[in-house]
mmCIF file of C-alpha atoms in Angstrom:
data_model
loop_
_atom_site.group_PDB
_atom_site.id
_atom_site.type_symbol
_atom_site.label_atom_id
_atom_site.label_comp_id
_atom_site.label_asym_id
_atom_site.label_seq_id
_atom_site.Cartn_x
_atom_site.Cartn_y
_atom_site.Cartn_z
ATOM 1 C CA MET A 1 78.585 332.141 -60.878
ATOM 2 C CA GLN A 2 76.258 334.484 -62.917
ATOM 3 C CA GLU A 3 72.552 334.022 -62.251
ATOM 4 C CA GLN A 4 71.910 332.582 -65.677
ATOM 5 C CA GLU A 5 74.407 329.936 -64.828
ATOM 6 C CA LYS A 6 72.635 329.197 -61.600
ATOM 7 C CA GLN A 7 69.334 329.033 -63.251
ATOM 8 C CA LEU A 8 70.740 326.276 -66.027
ATOM 9 C CA PHE A 9 72.337 324.455 -63.198
ATOM 10 C CA LYS A 10 68.939 324.115 -61.553
ATOM 11 C CA GLU A 11 67.065 323.531 -64.585
ATOM 12 C CA LEU A 12 69.414 320.449 -65.408
ATOM 13 C CA CYS A 13 69.069 319.085 -62.061
ATOM 14 C CA LYS A 14 65.133 319.190 -61.643
ATOM 15 C CA PHE A 15 64.576 316.097 -63.987
ATOM 16 C CA LYS A 16 61.128 315.574 -62.770
ATOM 17 C CA ASP A 17 59.807 318.593 -64.130
ATOM 18 C CA ASN A 18 62.400 320.548 -66.007
ATOM 19 C CA HIS A 19 62.210 322.341 -69.395
ATOM 20 C CA PRO A 20 65.663 323.413 -70.417
ATOM 21 C CA ASP A 21 65.999 325.394 -73.808
ATOM 22 C CA ALA A 22 68.403 325.982 -76.245
ATOM 23 C CA SER A 23 68.647 329.676 -75.238
ATOM 24 C CA GLN A 24 69.773 328.834 -71.670
ATOM 25 C CA LEU A 25 72.580 326.642 -73.267
ATOM 26 C CA ALA A 26 74.840 329.703 -73.786
ATOM 27 C CA TYR A 27 75.547 329.506 -69.940
ATOM 28 C CA ALA A 28 76.785 325.925 -70.216
ATOM 29 C CA THR A 29 80.109 327.018 -68.560
ATOM 30 C CA PRO A 30 82.933 325.340 -66.883
ATOM 31 C CA GLU A 31 81.475 326.556 -63.658
ATOM 32 C CA VAL A 32 78.175 324.776 -64.381
ATOM 33 C CA LEU A 33 79.819 321.748 -65.252
ATOM 34 C CA GLY A 34 82.273 321.872 -62.035
ATOM 35 C CA GLN A 35 79.100 322.247 -60.020
ATOM 36 C CA LEU A 36 77.250 319.274 -61.714
ATOM 37 C CA CYS A 37 80.393 316.975 -60.981
ATOM 38 C CA LEU A 38 80.704 318.236 -57.370
ATOM 39 C CA GLY A 39 77.192 317.665 -56.671
ATOM 40 C CA ARG A 40 77.397 314.257 -58.588
ATOM 41 C CA MET A 41 74.491 315.215 -60.716
ATOM 42 C CA GLN A 42 76.446 314.345 -63.967
ATOM 43 C CA GLY A 43 74.018 311.694 -65.140
ATOM 44 C CA VAL A 44 70.788 313.548 -64.186
ATOM 45 C CA ALA A 45 72.229 316.627 -66.235
ATOM 46 C CA TYR A 46 73.270 314.573 -69.170
ATOM 47 C CA ASP A 47 69.947 312.700 -69.557
ATOM 48 C CA SER A 48 67.973 315.969 -69.101
ATOM 49 C CA LEU A 49 69.812 317.349 -72.050
ATOM 50 C CA ARG A 50 69.231 314.026 -73.968
ATOM 51 C CA ARG A 51 65.369 313.795 -73.239
ATOM 52 C CA HIS A 52 65.060 317.626 -74.534
ATOM 53 C CA ASP A 53 67.106 316.754 -77.594
ATOM 54 C CA LEU A 54 69.757 319.519 -76.429
ATOM 55 C CA LEU A 55 72.790 317.465 -76.157
ATOM 56 C CA ASP A 56 74.217 318.860 -79.682
ATOM 57 C CA LYS A 57 73.443 322.414 -78.495
ATOM 58 C CA VAL A 58 76.359 322.377 -75.667
ATOM 59 C CA ASN A 59 80.002 322.390 -76.285
ATOM 60 C CA ARG A 60 81.584 318.980 -77.003
ATOM 61 C CA GLU A 61 83.514 318.454 -73.806
ATOM 62 C CA PHE A 62 80.612 319.897 -71.672
ATOM 63 C CA LYS A 63 78.730 317.064 -73.126
ATOM 64 C CA ASN A 64 81.410 314.388 -73.187
ATOM 65 C CA THR A 65 82.110 315.030 -69.290
ATOM 66 C CA LEU A 66 78.527 314.476 -68.734
ATOM 67 C CA LYS A 67 78.213 311.223 -70.688
ATOM 68 C CA ASP A 68 81.255 309.799 -69.246
ATOM 69 C CA GLY A 69 79.627 310.480 -65.605
ATOM 70 C CA TYR A 70 76.434 308.840 -66.956
ATOM 71 C CA ASP A 71 78.200 305.837 -68.509
ATOM 72 C CA HIS A 72 80.337 305.211 -65.529
ATOM 73 C CA ASN A 73 77.272 305.481 -63.205
ATOM 74 C CA LEU A 74 75.668 302.619 -65.440
ATOM 75 C CA LEU A 75 78.706 300.339 -65.107
ATOM 76 C CA ARG A 76 79.409 301.226 -61.372
ATOM 77 C CA ASN A 77 75.578 300.558 -60.523
ATOM 78 C CA ASN A 78 75.603 296.971 -62.328
ATOM 79 C CA SER A 79 78.373 296.151 -59.765
ATOM 80 C CA PHE A 80 76.894 297.759 -56.853
ATOM 81 C CA PHE A 81 73.364 296.021 -57.378
ATOM 82 C CA GLU A 82 75.634 292.657 -57.499
ATOM 83 C CA CYS A 83 76.934 293.747 -53.987
ATOM 84 C CA VAL A 84 73.491 294.662 -52.636
ATOM 85 C CA ALA A 85 72.222 291.163 -53.459
ATOM 86 C CA MET A 86 75.040 289.704 -51.825
ATOM 87 C CA VAL A 87 74.823 291.518 -48.691
ATOM 88 C CA SER A 88 70.965 291.195 -48.722
ATOM 89 C CA ASP A 89 71.646 287.164 -48.705
ATOM 90 C CA LEU A 90 74.031 287.635 -45.734
ATOM 91 C CA LEU A 91 71.393 289.744 -43.644
ATOM 92 C CA SER A 92 68.714 287.222 -44.307
ATOM 93 C CA ALA A 93 70.248 284.743 -42.214
ATOM 94 C CA CYS A 94 71.040 287.307 -39.422
ATOM 95 C CA PRO A 95 68.945 286.913 -36.480
ATOM 96 C CA VAL A 96 68.753 290.706 -35.808
ATOM 97 C CA ARG A 97 66.894 293.482 -37.325
ATOM 98 C CA VAL A 98 68.818 295.375 -40.053
ATOM 99 C CA ALA A 99 67.622 297.993 -42.636
ATOM 100 C CA MET A 100 69.578 298.734 -45.699
ATOM 101 C CA LEU A 101 69.682 302.550 -46.261
ATOM 102 C CA LYS A 102 70.025 305.321 -48.996
ATOM 103 C CA GLY A 103 71.745 304.197 -51.978
ATOM 104 C CA ALA A 104 71.098 300.438 -51.533
ATOM 105 C CA TRP A 105 67.354 301.029 -52.506
ATOM 106 C CA LEU A 106 67.759 304.560 -54.143
ATOM 107 C CA CYS A 107 70.141 303.479 -56.870
ATOM 108 C CA ALA A 108 67.490 301.311 -58.463
ATOM 109 C CA HIS A 109 64.572 303.509 -57.894
ATOM 110 C CA TYR A 110 66.180 306.569 -59.888
ATOM 111 C CA PRO A 111 66.137 306.335 -63.908
ATOM 112 C CA GLY A 112 69.397 304.208 -64.878
ATOM 113 C CA GLY A 113 72.701 306.206 -64.560
ATOM 114 C CA TYR A 114 71.239 309.127 -62.192
ATOM 115 C CA ARG A 115 72.557 307.817 -59.011
ATOM 116 C CA THR A 116 75.522 305.873 -57.584
ATOM 117 C CA SER A 117 76.593 304.967 -53.973
ATOM 118 C CA ASN A 118 80.091 304.662 -52.666
ATOM 119 C CA ASP A 119 78.933 302.060 -50.020
ATOM 120 C CA ILE A 120 76.134 300.417 -48.298
ATOM 121 C CA ASP A 121 74.801 301.886 -45.099
ATOM 122 C CA LEU A 122 73.135 299.655 -42.566
ATOM 123 C CA LEU A 123 70.935 300.816 -39.696
ATOM 124 C CA LEU A 124 70.780 298.666 -36.398
ATOM 125 C CA ASP A 125 70.564 298.659 -32.862
ATOM 126 C CA ALA A 126 73.688 299.369 -31.113
ATOM 127 C CA LYS A 127 73.251 296.112 -29.061
ATOM 128 C CA ASP A 128 73.243 294.097 -32.453
ATOM 129 C CA VAL A 129 76.675 295.620 -33.781
ATOM 130 C CA THR A 130 78.774 292.647 -32.660
ATOM 131 C CA GLU A 131 76.312 290.276 -34.209
ATOM 132 C CA VAL A 132 76.242 291.931 -37.553
ATOM 133 C CA GLY A 133 79.977 292.461 -37.581
ATOM 134 C CA LYS A 134 80.668 288.904 -36.921
ATOM 135 C CA VAL A 135 78.465 287.938 -40.099
ATOM 136 C CA LEU A 136 80.350 290.449 -42.170
ATOM 137 C CA SER A 137 83.800 289.208 -40.799
ATOM 138 C CA GLU A 138 83.098 285.787 -41.654
ATOM 139 C CA ALA A 139 81.944 286.851 -45.201
ATOM 140 C CA GLY A 140 85.577 288.291 -45.564
ATOM 141 C CA PHE A 141 85.185 291.800 -44.620
ATOM 142 C CA MET A 142 87.733 293.764 -42.436
ATOM 143 C CA GLN A 143 87.508 296.998 -40.825
ATOM 144 C CA GLY A 144 89.582 299.632 -42.020
ATOM 145 C CA ASN A 145 89.684 302.511 -44.533
ATOM 146 C CA LEU A 146 90.635 303.087 -48.153
ATOM 147 C CA ARG A 147 93.652 305.396 -48.348
ATOM 148 C CA ARG A 148 94.695 306.224 -52.074
ATOM 149 C CA ASP A 149 92.838 303.116 -53.097
ATOM 150 C CA VAL A 150 94.691 300.734 -50.869
ATOM 151 C CA PHE A 151 93.066 299.150 -47.791
ATOM 152 C CA VAL A 152 94.461 300.202 -44.603
ATOM 153 C CA PRO A 153 93.297 298.000 -41.416
ATOM 154 C CA ALA A 154 91.885 299.912 -38.461
ATOM 155 C CA GLY A 155 93.437 299.603 -35.154
ATOM 156 C CA ARG A 156 91.636 298.762 -32.128
ATOM 157 C CA ARG A 157 91.677 302.241 -30.694
ATOM 158 C CA GLU A 158 90.141 303.670 -33.741
ATOM 159 C CA ILE A 159 87.554 301.055 -33.890
ATOM 160 C CA ILE A 160 86.325 301.718 -30.154
ATOM 161 C CA GLU A 161 86.555 305.549 -30.754
ATOM 162 C CA SER A 162 84.282 305.464 -33.735
ATOM 163 C CA LYS A 163 81.688 303.436 -31.861
ATOM 164 C CA MET A 164 81.969 305.771 -29.040
ATOM 165 C CA THR A 165 81.890 309.125 -30.668
ATOM 166 C CA ARG A 166 80.448 308.927 -34.093
ATOM 167 C CA GLY A 167 77.354 306.644 -33.827
ATOM 168 C CA GLU A 168 78.843 304.442 -36.558
ATOM 169 C CA THR A 169 81.517 301.725 -36.764
ATOM 170 C CA VAL A 170 84.633 301.927 -38.655
ATOM 171 C CA PRO A 171 83.714 300.490 -42.219
ATOM 172 C CA TYR A 172 83.833 296.968 -42.983
ATOM 173 C CA ILE A 173 85.608 296.470 -46.410
ATOM 174 C CA ARG A 174 86.111 293.501 -48.736
ATOM 175 C CA GLN A 175 87.870 293.656 -52.039
ATOM 176 C CA VAL A 176 85.185 292.681 -54.755
ATOM 177 C CA ASN A 177 87.048 293.595 -57.972
ATOM 178 C CA LEU A 178 84.142 294.440 -59.933
ATOM 179 C CA PRO A 179 83.819 296.704 -62.857
ATOM 180 C CA GLY A 180 84.101 300.207 -61.648
ATOM 181 C CA MET A 181 84.093 299.132 -57.961
ATOM 182 C CA PRO A 182 87.113 297.422 -56.766
ATOM 183 C CA TYR A 183 86.238 297.333 -53.181
ATOM 184 C CA LEU A 184 82.661 297.181 -51.280
ATOM 185 C CA GLU A 185 82.389 299.151 -48.105
ATOM 186 C CA ILE A 186 79.723 298.683 -45.600
ATOM 187 C CA ASP A 187 78.822 301.117 -42.811
ATOM 188 C CA LEU A 188 76.874 299.974 -39.634
ATOM 189 C CA ASN A 189 75.122 302.977 -38.217
ATOM 190 C CA PHE A 190 73.414 302.943 -34.814
ATOM 191 C CA SER A 191 72.529 306.601 -34.417
ATOM 192 C CA LEU A 192 70.230 309.089 -36.175
ATOM 193 C CA ASP A 193 72.856 311.844 -35.026
ATOM 194 C CA TYR A 194 76.397 312.385 -35.463
ATOM 195 C CA LYS A 195 76.931 310.682 -31.964
ATOM 196 C CA PRO A 196 75.264 307.798 -29.963
ATOM 197 C CA GLY A 197 72.557 309.105 -27.799
ATOM 198 C CA ASP A 198 68.649 308.583 -27.342
ATOM 199 C CA ASP A 199 67.939 305.577 -29.674
ATOM 200 C CA ARG A 200 64.264 305.313 -29.277
ATOM 201 C CA ALA A 201 63.231 306.646 -32.619
ATOM 202 C CA LEU A 202 65.878 304.313 -34.235
ATOM 203 C CA GLN A 203 64.466 301.239 -32.481
ATOM 204 C CA ARG A 204 61.096 302.401 -33.440
ATOM 205 C CA MET A 205 62.305 302.600 -37.281
ATOM 206 C CA LEU A 206 63.758 299.188 -36.923
ATOM 207 C CA GLU A 207 60.355 297.665 -35.916
ATOM 208 C CA LYS A 208 58.783 298.765 -39.098
ATOM 209 C CA THR A 209 61.448 297.254 -41.505
ATOM 210 C CA GLU A 210 60.222 295.544 -44.677
ATOM 211 C CA TRP A 211 61.584 293.700 -47.571
ATOM 212 C CA ARG A 212 61.481 295.888 -50.976
ATOM 213 C CA GLY A 213 62.546 294.921 -54.312
ATOM 214 C CA VAL A 214 65.647 295.918 -55.961
ATOM 215 C CA ARG A 215 66.292 294.728 -59.394
ATOM 216 C CA THR A 216 66.190 291.009 -59.165
ATOM 217 C CA THR A 217 66.537 290.847 -55.562
ATOM 218 C CA ARG A 218 64.907 292.082 -52.230
ATOM 219 C CA ILE A 219 66.435 294.173 -49.530
ATOM 220 C CA PRO A 220 65.494 294.711 -45.725
ATOM 221 C CA THR A 221 64.930 298.624 -45.394
ATOM 222 C CA LEU A 222 62.783 301.059 -43.579
ATOM 223 C CA CYS A 223 59.069 301.719 -44.367
ATOM 224 C CA LYS A 224 58.381 304.651 -46.834
ATOM 225 C CA GLN A 225 57.830 307.138 -44.198
ATOM 226 C CA ASP A 226 60.893 306.193 -42.051
ATOM 227 C CA PHE A 227 63.089 305.871 -45.123
ATOM 228 C CA PHE A 228 62.407 309.495 -45.944
ATOM 229 C CA LEU A 229 62.948 310.680 -42.312
ATOM 230 C CA HIS A 230 66.116 308.872 -42.279
ATOM 231 C CA LEU A 231 67.484 310.796 -45.323
ATOM 232 C CA CYS A 232 66.269 313.880 -43.535
ATOM 233 C CA CYS A 233 68.122 312.933 -40.417
ATOM 234 C CA HIS A 234 71.528 312.181 -42.350
ATOM 235 C CA LEU A 235 71.092 315.490 -44.395
ATOM 236 C CA TYR A 236 70.478 317.653 -41.258
ATOM 237 C CA LYS A 237 73.485 316.036 -39.410
ATOM 238 C CA GLU A 238 75.862 317.146 -42.400
ATOM 239 C CA ALA A 239 74.197 320.551 -43.234
ATOM 240 C CA THR A 240 74.453 321.630 -39.640
ATOM 241 C CA THR A 241 77.553 320.276 -38.202
ATOM 242 C CA LEU A 242 80.741 322.393 -38.474
ATOM 243 C CA PRO A 243 83.078 319.783 -39.465
ATOM 244 C CA TRP A 244 81.211 318.950 -42.448
ATOM 245 C CA ILE A 245 80.781 322.343 -43.548
ATOM 246 C CA VAL A 246 84.749 322.669 -43.318
ATOM 247 C CA MET A 247 85.232 319.884 -45.416
ATOM 248 C CA GLN A 248 82.619 321.225 -47.993
ATOM 249 C CA ARG A 249 80.658 318.221 -47.803
ATOM 250 C CA ASP A 250 77.493 319.698 -46.091
ATOM 251 C CA MET A 251 75.399 320.395 -49.409
ATOM 252 C CA THR A 252 76.458 317.886 -51.769
ATOM 253 C CA LEU A 253 73.393 318.053 -53.988
ATOM 254 C CA TYR A 254 72.462 314.484 -54.686
ATOM 255 C CA LYS A 255 71.220 314.116 -51.101
ATOM 256 C CA PHE A 256 68.747 316.950 -51.607
ATOM 257 C CA CYS A 257 67.862 315.391 -54.962
ATOM 258 C CA ASP A 258 66.845 312.072 -53.129
ATOM 259 C CA LEU A 259 64.319 314.255 -51.171
ATOM 260 C CA TYR A 260 63.211 316.163 -54.398
ATOM 261 C CA LEU A 261 62.596 312.750 -56.075
ATOM 262 C CA LEU A 262 60.712 311.063 -53.135
ATOM 263 C CA LEU A 263 58.458 314.475 -52.630
ATOM 264 C CA SER A 264 57.733 314.451 -56.297
ATOM 265 C CA GLU A 265 56.117 310.847 -56.081
ATOM 266 C CA SER A 266 53.954 311.839 -52.915
ATOM 267 C CA ASP A 267 50.276 312.856 -52.735
ATOM 268 C CA GLU A 268 48.752 314.827 -49.934
ATOM 269 C CA LYS A 269 47.963 311.707 -48.030
ATOM 270 C CA ASP A 270 51.518 310.594 -48.343
ATOM 271 C CA ILE A 271 52.682 314.135 -46.924
ATOM 272 C CA ALA A 272 50.157 313.787 -44.085
ATOM 273 C CA ASP A 273 51.192 310.310 -43.188
ATOM 274 C CA LEU A 274 54.790 311.457 -43.267
ATOM 275 C CA PHE A 275 54.372 314.382 -40.885
ATOM 276 C CA THR A 276 52.396 312.233 -38.645
ATOM 277 C CA ARG A 277 55.142 309.582 -38.258
ATOM 278 C CA ALA A 278 57.748 312.356 -37.879
ATOM 279 C CA ARG A 279 55.858 313.739 -34.923
ATOM 280 C CA GLU A 280 55.521 310.088 -33.427
ATOM 281 C CA LEU A 281 59.378 309.995 -33.715
ATOM 282 C CA GLY A 282 60.188 313.406 -32.734
ATOM 283 C CA LEU A 283 61.692 314.281 -35.935
ATOM 284 C CA ALA A 284 59.309 316.960 -37.211
ATOM 285 C CA ASP A 285 61.833 319.532 -37.222
ATOM 286 C CA VAL A 286 64.317 317.817 -39.047
ATOM 287 C CA CYS A 287 61.751 316.618 -41.601
ATOM 288 C CA ALA A 288 60.623 320.147 -42.111
ATOM 289 C CA PHE A 289 64.336 321.292 -42.436
ATOM 290 C CA GLY A 290 65.144 318.689 -45.269
ATOM 291 C CA ILE A 291 61.995 319.949 -47.051
ATOM 292 C CA LEU A 292 62.452 323.451 -46.768
ATOM 293 C CA TRP A 293 66.169 323.237 -47.961
ATOM 294 C CA THR A 294 65.098 321.036 -50.832
ATOM 295 C CA ALA A 295 62.213 323.178 -52.041
ATOM 296 C CA ASP A 296 64.516 326.434 -52.171
ATOM 297 C CA LEU A 297 67.295 324.457 -53.992
ATOM 298 C CA PHE A 298 64.884 322.904 -56.328
ATOM 299 C CA ALA A 299 62.531 325.688 -56.612
ATOM 300 C CA THR A 300 59.482 323.595 -56.049
ATOM 301 C CA GLY A 301 57.250 326.152 -55.141
ATOM 302 C CA ASP A 302 54.486 326.262 -52.471
ATOM 303 C CA SER A 303 53.534 322.635 -52.183
ATOM 304 C CA THR A 304 51.529 320.786 -49.505
ATOM 305 C CA ALA A 305 54.895 319.408 -47.834
ATOM 306 C CA VAL A 306 56.314 322.939 -47.788
ATOM 307 C CA ARG A 307 53.254 324.379 -46.153
ATOM 308 C CA HIS A 308 53.343 321.644 -43.550
ATOM 309 C CA ALA A 309 57.037 322.185 -43.068
ATOM 310 C CA LYS A 310 56.576 326.025 -42.482
ATOM 311 C CA ASP A 311 53.757 325.249 -40.042
ATOM 312 C CA ILE A 312 56.153 323.002 -38.094
ATOM 313 C CA LEU A 313 58.933 325.858 -37.776
ATOM 314 C CA ARG A 314 56.632 328.805 -37.585
ATOM 315 C CA GLY A 315 58.182 331.318 -35.155
ATOM 316 C CA ARG A 316 61.617 329.488 -35.265
ATOM 317 C CA PRO A 317 63.408 330.662 -38.469
ATOM 318 C CA ASP A 318 66.738 330.257 -36.592
ATOM 319 C CA PHE A 319 66.383 326.440 -36.936
ATOM 320 C CA LEU A 320 67.095 326.622 -40.627
ATOM 321 C CA HIS A 321 70.223 328.569 -40.170
ATOM 322 C CA THR A 322 71.901 327.250 -37.198
ATOM 323 C CA VAL A 323 75.079 325.166 -37.093
ATOM 324 C CA THR A 324 76.827 323.320 -34.134
ATOM 325 C CA ALA A 325 80.242 322.898 -33.498
ATOM 326 C CA PRO A 326 80.389 319.776 -31.322
ATOM 327 C CA ALA A 327 84.101 319.565 -30.409
ATOM 328 C CA GLU A 328 84.066 323.168 -29.371
ATOM 329 C CA LYS A 329 80.663 323.286 -27.613
ATOM 330 C CA LYS A 330 79.591 326.220 -29.843
ATOM 331 C CA THR A 331 76.914 327.335 -31.915
ATOM 332 C CA PHE A 332 76.920 329.444 -35.097
ATOM 333 C CA ARG A 333 74.296 331.051 -37.583
ATOM 334 C CA TYR A 334 74.569 331.954 -41.166
ATOM 335 C CA GLN A 335 74.250 335.464 -42.091
ATOM 336 C CA THR A 336 72.737 334.449 -45.446
ATOM 337 C CA GLU A 337 69.399 333.091 -44.938
ATOM 338 C CA SER A 338 68.796 332.229 -48.893
ATOM 339 C CA ILE A 339 69.629 328.365 -48.870
ATOM 340 C CA THR A 340 70.313 328.669 -52.728
ATOM 341 C CA ASP A 341 72.752 331.831 -52.204
ATOM 342 C CA ARG A 342 74.459 329.808 -49.534
ATOM 343 C CA PHE A 343 74.727 326.708 -51.752
ATOM 344 C CA PHE A 344 76.666 328.577 -54.348
ATOM 345 C CA MET A 345 79.059 330.263 -51.725
ATOM 346 C CA GLN A 346 82.685 329.118 -52.381
ATOM 347 C CA ASP A 347 83.362 328.978 -48.853
ATOM 348 C CA ARG A 348 80.270 328.808 -46.322
ATOM 349 C CA GLN A 349 82.378 328.736 -43.222
ATOM 350 C CA ILE A 350 83.039 332.464 -43.562
ATOM 351 C CA ASP A 351 79.419 333.353 -43.690
ATOM 352 C CA LEU A 352 78.902 331.912 -39.890
ATOM 353 C CA ARG A 353 78.603 334.088 -37.026
ATOM 354 C CA GLU A 354 79.156 332.609 -33.370
ATOM 355 C CA VAL A 355 75.817 332.761 -31.411
ATOM 356 C CA THR A 356 76.515 333.870 -27.705
ATOM 357 C CA PRO A 357 74.479 332.389 -24.775
#
């Protein structure tokens, strides 16, 4: 992509403080459109153009593709919120602590049509997986996967291996036949990493769960600081684990947009409280990682959060550029240190070099 195309792409995504102008729209190319779609940012980009009265300044197919994405997001989210309310009702009678994560709260917190979620993620203690699984099974959910939009039940071996090696269960799925959403998928997460391990931070997060409003219902979720930190953990896991890079799912932009949104709503006290909590949970490095990558991608400048993050990682620049290959027990490092430059690479894997002990 040309530099002007990259600048337009970023400008359309920075919905909290963007100012796109007509002169930039000469670079509203298929490449920009493709990046918006791959990053699940169609709805954000469409509304950015609408709010600045620029929709008629772009190619008709460019505009219509963004509008189709925006309209689909609105339709799907109406169905998704119905599912969120249903799952919240199920959890309200569950005797264990469970927190609904990510999209279950964020889809309603964004302006309408901006963000969607493919599933509902639940965070819980590993010892409570059986109890919550029982509640879901009794409500008609079955463990398995969707293959070409067809439900395929999971075998016992797959169920056991997922729990032992991935820190999450095989998804629980139920056919709901709602507009834009034929199935509902629920993932049970009992680790903050890609594998089960030390769960003290997770348990301390669950101790501070709270009920928050989502449209006309309320859901159990993490407190403000822990919600942000969990997003950082999830983002860090995918951005620094080789299989996600191979699948090209390591830098999907909407996940960074979540942090951008929440940071834009935070004052200096919020940031101080965030890093205090991050240190308490042993997640200060991961928090700093998420903030610095997001600041680079969204060009947010030298904010309070960025200064805190740089202090955390001072003298350890490799932390921002290191990748783990769990199966091979190897470590790699990116040669290109610019996060934005890496984002626009067609194949980030080729930029990695193995780190020898």
